[in-house]
Tab-separated table of C-alpha atoms and ligand atoms in Angstrom:
chain	number	residue	atom	x	y	z
A	271	MET	CA	0.000	0.000	0.000
A	272	ARG	CA	1.220	3.521	-0.784
A	273	GLU	CA	-0.243	6.647	0.701
A	274	LEU	CA	-0.024	10.298	-0.327
A	275	LYS	CA	-1.471	13.324	1.388
A	276	VAL	CA	-2.575	16.322	-0.644
A	277	ASN	CA	-1.984	19.271	1.687
A	278	LEU	CA	-4.311	22.151	0.887
A	279	LYS	CA	-5.194	25.152	3.033
A	280	ASP	CA	-8.801	24.236	3.771
A	281	HIS	CA	-9.248	20.651	2.666
A	282	SER	CA	-6.330	18.263	2.775
A	283	TYR	CA	-7.018	14.672	1.828
A	284	LYS	CA	-5.367	11.316	1.445
A	285	ILE	CA	-4.838	9.126	-1.587
A	286	TYR	CA	-4.459	5.424	-0.861
A	287	ILE	CA	-3.050	3.189	-3.602
A	288	GLU	CA	-3.471	-0.511	-2.908
A	289	ASN	CA	-3.990	-3.664	-4.943
A	290	GLY	CA	-7.408	-5.049	-4.055
A	291	ILE	CA	-8.526	-1.920	-2.161
A	292	LEU	CA	-11.977	-2.317	-3.747
A	293	ASN	CA	-12.519	-5.285	-1.416
A	294	ASN	CA	-11.585	-3.265	1.610
A	295	LEU	CA	-13.210	0.143	1.226
A	296	SER	CA	-14.936	0.659	4.584
A	297	LYS	CA	-11.651	0.581	6.454
A	298	TYR	CA	-10.488	3.702	4.604
A	299	ILE	CA	-13.786	5.491	4.150
A	300	LYS	CA	-14.400	5.347	7.909
A	301	GLU	CA	-11.497	7.780	8.278
A	302	VAL	CA	-13.553	10.491	6.591
A	303	TYR	CA	-17.192	9.432	6.889
A	304	ASN	CA	-19.180	7.995	9.777
A	305	ASN	CA	-22.755	8.673	8.760
A	306	ASP	CA	-25.096	5.957	7.496
A	307	LYS	CA	-25.778	6.355	3.745
A	308	ILE	CA	-23.481	6.285	0.735
A	309	PHE	CA	-24.564	7.028	-2.844
A	310	ILE	CA	-22.406	5.628	-5.628
A	311	ILE	CA	-22.417	7.245	-9.069
A	312	THR	CA	-21.081	5.034	-11.842
A	313	ASP	CA	-21.529	4.132	-15.522
A	314	ASP	CA	-23.002	1.074	-17.199
A	315	ILE	CA	-19.604	-0.510	-17.975
A	316	VAL	CA	-18.078	0.000	-14.528
A	317	GLU	CA	-21.368	-1.138	-12.997
A	318	LYS	CA	-20.877	-4.592	-14.512
A	319	LEU	CA	-17.210	-4.784	-13.542
A	320	TYR	CA	-17.072	-3.401	-10.018
A	321	LEU	CA	-20.361	-2.182	-8.560
A	322	ASN	CA	-21.189	-5.402	-6.689
A	323	LYS	CA	-17.675	-5.658	-5.342
A	324	VAL	CA	-17.817	-2.077	-4.068
A	325	ILE	CA	-21.268	-2.507	-2.507
A	326	ASN	CA	-20.146	-5.738	-0.814
A	327	SER	CA	-17.141	-4.063	0.685
A	328	LEU	CA	-19.287	-1.260	2.164
A	329	LYS	CA	-22.580	-2.907	3.100
A	330	ASN	CA	-21.607	-4.038	6.594
A	331	ASP	CA	-20.962	-0.456	7.620
A	332	TYR	CA	-23.214	1.649	5.409
A	333	VAL	CA	-26.555	1.704	3.611
A	334	VAL	CA	-25.525	1.872	-0.045
A	335	ASP	CA	-27.532	3.075	-3.032
A	336	TYR	CA	-26.410	3.980	-6.540
A	337	VAL	CA	-27.127	5.840	-9.780
A	338	VAL	CA	-25.939	4.509	-13.158
A	339	ILE	CA	-25.503	6.591	-16.306
A	340	PRO	CA	-24.351	5.574	-19.813
A	341	HIS	CA	-20.568	5.517	-20.252
A	342	GLY	CA	-18.618	8.006	-22.352
A	343	GLU	CA	-17.979	11.713	-22.817
A	344	ALA	CA	-21.502	12.135	-24.247
A	345	SER	CA	-22.758	11.814	-20.670
A	346	LYS	CA	-20.942	14.909	-19.438
A	347	THR	CA	-24.007	17.057	-20.046
A	348	LEU	CA	-26.400	19.286	-18.182
A	349	GLU	CA	-29.106	16.646	-18.797
A	350	LYS	CA	-27.135	13.866	-17.116
A	351	TYR	CA	-26.137	16.234	-14.314
A	352	ALA	CA	-29.825	16.984	-13.741
A	353	TYR	CA	-30.704	13.279	-13.982
A	354	ILE	CA	-28.167	12.354	-11.303
A	355	CYS	CA	-29.349	15.141	-8.983
A	356	GLU	CA	-32.985	14.072	-9.462
A	357	GLU	CA	-32.193	10.424	-8.770
A	358	LEU	CA	-30.219	11.317	-5.659
A	359	LEU	CA	-33.015	13.538	-4.383
A	360	LYS	CA	-35.607	10.810	-5.111
A	361	LYS	CA	-33.461	8.481	-3.049
A	362	GLU	CA	-33.550	11.102	-0.295
A	363	ILE	CA	-29.898	11.988	-0.176
A	364	ARG	CA	-29.046	14.405	2.663
A	365	ARG	CA	-26.294	16.993	2.766
A	366	ASN	CA	-24.414	14.980	5.399
A	367	ASN	CA	-24.327	11.855	3.194
A	368	LEU	CA	-21.397	10.807	1.019
A	369	ILE	CA	-21.132	10.401	-2.752
A	370	ILE	CA	-18.675	7.942	-4.262
A	371	ALA	CA	-17.528	8.586	-7.821
A	372	LEU	CA	-16.784	5.092	-9.167
A	373	GLY	CA	-15.394	5.127	-12.706
A	374	GLY	CA	-13.192	6.988	-15.148
A	375	GLY	CA	-12.756	10.676	-15.859
A	376	VAL	CA	-16.324	11.336	-17.007
A	377	ILE	CA	-17.804	9.877	-13.831
A	378	GLY	CA	-15.261	11.732	-11.687
A	379	ASP	CA	-15.878	15.106	-13.338
A	380	LEU	CA	-19.656	14.731	-13.325
A	381	SER	CA	-19.980	13.315	-9.788
A	382	GLY	CA	-17.564	15.897	-8.435
A	383	PHE	CA	-19.656	18.652	-10.017
A	384	VAL	CA	-22.827	17.188	-8.490
A	385	ALA	CA	-21.033	17.019	-5.128
A	386	SER	CA	-19.892	20.631	-5.503
A	387	SER	CA	-23.382	21.964	-6.103
A	388	LEU	CA	-26.029	19.726	-4.539
A	389	PHE	CA	-26.950	21.349	-1.196
A	390	ARG	CA	-24.153	23.825	-2.047
A	391	GLY	CA	-21.655	21.047	-1.588
A	392	ILE	CA	-21.561	17.567	-0.085
A	393	PRO	CA	-18.533	15.318	0.486
A	394	TYR	CA	-17.367	12.820	-2.127
A	395	VAL	CA	-14.749	10.115	-2.379
A	396	GLY	CA	-13.143	9.296	-5.732
A	397	ILE	CA	-12.551	5.702	-6.762
A	398	PRO	CA	-11.018	6.118	-10.236
A	399	THR	CA	-10.986	2.917	-12.278
A	400	SER	CA	-9.183	4.005	-15.456
A	401	LEU	CA	-5.453	4.696	-15.542
A	402	LEU	CA	-6.174	8.126	-17.022
A	403	ALA	CA	-8.431	9.086	-14.109
A	404	GLN	CA	-6.025	7.586	-11.571
A	405	MET	CA	-3.184	9.621	-13.077
A	406	ASP	CA	-4.971	12.845	-13.581
A	407	SER	CA	-8.583	13.870	-13.149
A	408	SER	CA	-9.309	12.177	-9.805
A	409	ILE	CA	-6.667	14.311	-8.085
A	410	GLY	CA	-6.842	18.064	-7.711
A	411	GLY	CA	-10.542	18.814	-7.558
A	412	LYS	CA	-11.309	19.955	-11.100
A	413	THR	CA	-14.924	18.962	-11.756
A	414	GLY	CA	-17.340	19.888	-14.502
A	415	ILE	CA	-19.422	19.145	-17.550
A	416	ASP	CA	-19.339	20.065	-21.231
A	417	PHE	CA	-21.736	22.788	-22.363
A	418	TYR	CA	-22.295	25.119	-25.325
A	419	GLY	CA	-19.995	22.902	-27.413
A	420	ARG	CA	-17.108	23.425	-24.998
A	421	LYS	CA	-15.395	20.896	-22.780
A	422	ASN	CA	-15.555	21.408	-19.000
A	423	ILE	CA	-16.982	24.884	-19.431
A	424	LEU	CA	-19.342	24.566	-16.443
A	425	GLY	CA	-17.554	23.394	-13.364
A	426	ALA	CA	-16.108	23.997	-9.950
A	427	PHE	CA	-13.052	23.246	-7.890
A	428	LYS	CA	-14.245	20.650	-5.396
A	429	GLN	CA	-11.628	18.560	-3.668
A	430	PRO	CA	-12.602	14.998	-2.743
A	431	SER	CA	-12.521	13.823	0.887
A	432	MET	CA	-10.314	10.915	-0.159
A	433	VAL	CA	-9.157	9.070	-3.296
A	434	LEU	CA	-8.867	5.283	-3.338
A	435	ILE	CA	-6.905	3.720	-6.198
A	436	ASP	CA	-6.891	0.011	-6.956
A	437	PRO	CA	-4.144	-0.693	-9.540
A	438	GLU	CA	-5.837	-4.036	-10.291
A	439	THR	CA	-8.589	-2.175	-12.160
A	440	ILE	CA	-6.003	-1.273	-14.809
A	441	LYS	CA	-6.068	-4.919	-15.925
A	442	SER	CA	-9.612	-4.546	-17.244
A	443	LEU	CA	-8.640	-1.714	-19.622
A	444	ASP	CA	-8.169	-2.386	-23.330
A	445	ASN	CA	-4.800	-1.460	-24.861
A	446	ARG	CA	-5.867	1.918	-26.127
A	447	GLU	CA	-7.425	2.919	-22.841
A	448	PHE	CA	-4.288	1.808	-21.012
A	449	ASN	CA	-2.164	3.904	-23.384
A	450	ASN	CA	-4.471	6.824	-22.768
A	451	GLY	CA	-3.374	6.833	-19.140
A	452	MET	CA	0.257	6.145	-20.003
A	453	GLY	CA	0.419	9.423	-21.955
A	454	GLU	CA	-0.292	11.362	-18.736
A	455	LEU	CA	1.956	9.139	-16.646
A	456	ILE	CA	4.914	9.687	-18.987
A	457	LYS	CA	4.110	13.421	-18.964
A	458	HIS	CA	4.432	13.466	-15.161
A	459	GLY	CA	7.857	11.858	-15.462
A	460	ALA	CA	8.901	14.318	-18.166
A	461	ILE	CA	7.926	17.469	-16.246
A	462	GLY	CA	8.815	16.486	-12.718
A	463	ASN	CA	10.227	13.045	-11.992
A	464	LYS	CA	13.257	11.919	-13.988
A	465	GLU	CA	13.609	8.742	-11.881
A	466	LEU	CA	10.061	7.726	-12.829
A	467	LEU	CA	10.945	8.221	-16.473
A	468	ASP	CA	14.119	6.135	-16.066
A	469	SER	CA	12.198	3.317	-14.388
A	470	LEU	CA	9.697	3.150	-17.257
A	471	TYR	CA	12.382	2.082	-19.753
A	472	SER	CA	12.344	-1.455	-18.334
A	473	LYS	CA	8.564	-1.552	-19.030
A	474	PRO	CA	7.599	-2.495	-15.490
A	475	GLU	CA	4.083	-3.411	-14.453
A	476	ILE	CA	2.139	-0.242	-13.625
A	477	ASP	CA	1.859	-0.958	-9.932
A	478	GLU	CA	1.354	0.885	-6.643
A	479	ASN	CA	4.863	2.391	-6.758
A	480	ILE	CA	4.693	3.702	-10.306
A	481	ILE	CA	1.285	5.276	-9.679
A	482	TYR	CA	2.622	6.788	-6.456
A	483	GLU	CA	5.679	8.292	-8.183
A	484	SER	CA	3.521	9.745	-10.932
A	485	LEU	CA	0.966	11.229	-8.540
A	486	LYS	CA	3.702	12.867	-6.487
A	487	VAL	CA	4.267	15.203	-9.451
A	488	LYS	CA	0.605	16.162	-9.706
A	489	ARG	CA	0.249	16.460	-5.928
A	490	HIS	CA	3.170	18.904	-5.791
A	491	VAL	CA	1.717	21.376	-8.293
A	492	VAL	CA	-1.827	21.115	-6.925
A	493	GLU	CA	-0.519	21.912	-3.448
A	494	ILE	CA	1.243	25.059	-4.545
A	495	ASP	CA	-1.399	26.215	-7.040
A	496	GLU	CA	-4.786	24.654	-6.278
A	497	PHE	CA	-6.734	26.995	-8.551
A	498	ASP	CA	-4.604	26.618	-11.664
A	499	LEU	CA	-3.263	30.152	-11.856
A	500	ASN	CA	0.419	29.382	-12.244
A	501	GLU	CA	2.488	26.244	-11.464
A	502	ARG	CA	-0.433	23.869	-12.019
A	503	MET	CA	-0.357	24.917	-15.666
A	504	THR	CA	2.825	22.840	-16.042
A	505	LEU	CA	0.468	19.827	-16.146
A	506	ASN	CA	-0.513	21.155	-19.566
A	507	PHE	CA	2.801	20.028	-21.044
A	508	GLY	CA	1.867	18.354	-24.333
A	509	HIS	CA	-1.720	19.612	-24.083
A	510	THR	CA	-1.350	22.887	-25.958
A	511	PHE	CA	-0.623	21.106	-29.240
A	512	GLY	CA	-2.392	17.950	-28.081
A	513	HIS	CA	-5.751	19.731	-27.984
A	514	ALA	CA	-5.137	21.067	-31.486
A	515	ILE	CA	-4.800	17.555	-32.944
A	516	GLU	CA	-7.020	15.499	-30.586
A	517	LEU	CA	-10.373	16.114	-32.204
A	518	LYS	CA	-9.042	16.820	-35.676
A	519	TYR	CA	-7.491	13.348	-36.033
A	520	GLY	CA	-9.602	11.356	-33.557
A	521	TYR	CA	-6.869	10.625	-31.033
A	522	LYS	CA	-7.638	9.683	-27.474
A	523	HIS	CA	-6.547	12.329	-25.002
A	524	GLY	CA	-3.382	10.556	-23.806
A	525	GLU	CA	-2.400	9.764	-27.400
A	526	ALA	CA	-2.769	13.417	-28.391
A	527	VAL	CA	-0.721	14.441	-25.350
A	528	ALA	CA	2.042	12.058	-26.476
A	529	ILE	CA	2.289	13.735	-29.880
A	530	GLY	CA	1.806	17.159	-28.279
A	531	MET	CA	4.798	16.539	-26.019
A	532	LEU	CA	7.013	15.834	-29.031
A	533	MET	CA	5.765	19.009	-30.753
A	534	ALA	CA	6.403	21.081	-27.613
A	535	ILE	CA	9.909	19.632	-27.292
A	536	LYS	CA	10.673	20.592	-30.898
A	537	MET	CA	9.387	24.129	-30.340
A	538	GLY	CA	11.285	24.431	-27.052
A	539	ILE	CA	14.472	23.333	-28.800
A	540	ASP	CA	13.952	25.873	-31.608
A	541	LEU	CA	13.485	28.632	-29.039
A	542	GLY	CA	16.610	27.567	-27.155
A	543	VAL	CA	14.654	26.666	-23.993
A	544	THR	CA	14.704	22.871	-24.207
A	545	ASP	CA	17.882	20.832	-24.146
A	546	PRO	CA	17.940	19.038	-27.556
A	547	SER	CA	18.878	15.783	-25.785
A	548	CYS	CA	15.267	15.579	-24.446
A	549	TYR	CA	13.682	14.534	-27.730
A	550	LYS	CA	15.020	11.013	-28.259
A	551	PRO	CA	14.392	9.604	-24.747
A	552	ILE	CA	10.775	10.813	-24.805
A	553	LEU	CA	10.265	9.492	-28.341
A	554	ASP	CA	11.700	6.102	-27.290
A	555	ILE	CA	9.524	5.803	-24.229
A	556	LEU	CA	6.355	6.728	-26.129
A	557	LYS	CA	7.174	4.066	-28.718
A	558	LEU	CA	7.826	1.514	-25.968
A	559	TYR	CA	4.267	1.998	-24.703
A	560	ASN	CA	2.796	1.995	-28.237
A	561	LEU	CA	1.751	5.605	-28.077
A	562	PRO	CA	1.519	7.443	-31.392
A	563	THR	CA	4.630	9.387	-32.382
A	564	GLU	CA	3.595	10.762	-35.770
A	565	GLU	CA	5.451	13.935	-36.648
A	566	TYR	CA	3.342	17.075	-36.921
A	567	ASN	CA	5.103	20.377	-37.489
A	568	TYR	CA	4.234	22.561	-34.490
A	569	LYS	CA	4.312	25.679	-36.697
A	570	ASP	CA	1.227	24.424	-38.559
A	571	TYR	CA	-0.751	24.399	-35.299
A	572	LEU	CA	0.247	27.703	-33.730
A	573	LYS	CA	-2.866	29.394	-35.172
A	574	ASP	CA	-5.089	26.870	-33.315
A	575	VAL	CA	-3.105	27.541	-30.166
A	576	LEU	CA	-3.883	31.249	-30.404
A	577	TYR	CA	-7.607	30.491	-30.136
A	578	ASP	CA	-7.266	27.917	-27.350
A	579	LYS	CA	-8.372	28.697	-23.803
A	580	LYS	CA	-4.710	28.843	-22.785
A	581	ASN	CA	-4.554	32.168	-24.586
A	582	ILE	CA	-5.091	34.598	-21.716
A	583	ALA	CA	-5.443	38.231	-22.860
A	584	GLY	CA	-3.227	37.751	-25.879
A	585	THR	CA	-0.503	35.812	-24.061
A	586	VAL	CA	-0.040	32.062	-24.473
A	587	ARG	CA	1.700	30.126	-21.731
A	588	PHE	CA	3.639	27.297	-23.318
A	589	ILE	CA	5.072	24.556	-21.145
A	590	PHE	CA	8.550	23.552	-22.247
A	591	LEU	CA	10.966	21.040	-20.804
A	592	THR	CA	14.300	22.533	-19.872
A	593	LYS	CA	15.751	19.067	-19.370
A	594	LEU	CA	14.221	15.683	-18.587
A	595	GLY	CA	12.237	15.938	-15.345
A	596	GLU	CA	12.146	19.757	-15.338
A	597	CYS	CA	9.962	22.302	-17.112
A	598	VAL	CA	9.130	25.998	-17.308
A	599	ILE	CA	6.127	28.143	-18.121
A	600	TYR	CA	7.131	30.247	-21.119
A	601	LYS	CA	4.914	33.207	-21.985
A	602	MET	CA	4.638	34.392	-25.578
A	603	THR	CA	2.566	37.250	-26.991
A	604	GLU	CA	0.409	36.796	-30.079
A	605	LYS	CA	2.914	38.967	-31.932
A	606	GLU	CA	5.855	36.756	-30.973
A	607	ILE	CA	3.913	33.645	-31.971
A	608	GLY	CA	2.886	35.319	-35.249
A	609	LYS	CA	6.553	35.665	-36.195
A	610	LEU	CA	6.982	31.877	-35.995
A	611	ILE	CA	4.027	31.087	-38.255
B	860	LIG	N1	-5.483	18.002	-15.694
B	860	LIG	C1	-4.763	19.139	-15.304
B	860	LIG	C2	-5.066	19.630	-13.934
B	860	LIG	O1	-5.602	18.934	-13.126
B	860	LIG	O2	-4.746	20.760	-13.645
């Protein structure tokens, strides 16, 4: 078992990473919740895989009820948000009850948003079951839904009371979904943990230790910049260009981040910020985990970047590696970017 504490001013919480933790949930949840009822929110795929197991591991200590929604990004809507709230209210949820978000990123974002707003906020525990959610969205309290054709445009910062990660759930992921999480895991190594990156070259099993080492990077930036105003933006390494190609070419998020990292390294090298020796080790590691490494010229995508939400008042904050395991936020004006196009 590995344990991490996210230390925040008003709401610190623990992350427990343990093989088989799904069979042993009450032991941990009792640390943060001693009332009677728990409401699980999950999707139809995770329901079949883990819902019974989770209920069984809680039922001796709690009354457990649940709401199931269809899987996939198409569920991150106002309609599904309203549906979940209605179901919870029908089931007579109270503001001193607990929500469990059981599933991948969509379930985490949606359940967290429900927890942030129902009764003006009720506690929730995250049990992320995809590698992508374990690596990224379940930590740090970003919650939300898609609206008006824009991703995560309605949302709130709502930190969970606890996050429980069972690395055994990774085994149920198909290859592409596994790779999706690996993109973010490799990114954490690239921006903040060179030893993690080094250990990945032997293609180890993604176990408690690897997840722990990866989450240490995210924990660090969330602790110093909970509301994403500065250091937390370093988590966007690979995302600036990644977003530009993700939808256009139908990549999964982690796949787009993989290619986006290579594009950002090339740009950082051209600007003299990134040590040129960074490119090959990252390329090699992405290939090792079967992530896409197609070459896209970053200059062709700078126009898209100018219209991205990372463009704040005419200034784009690029994240560049300086060397492996270290990065910087590099601000460029529209004019400076224009000269590169
Ligand atoms: N996924 C980036 C963040 O949590 O800030």
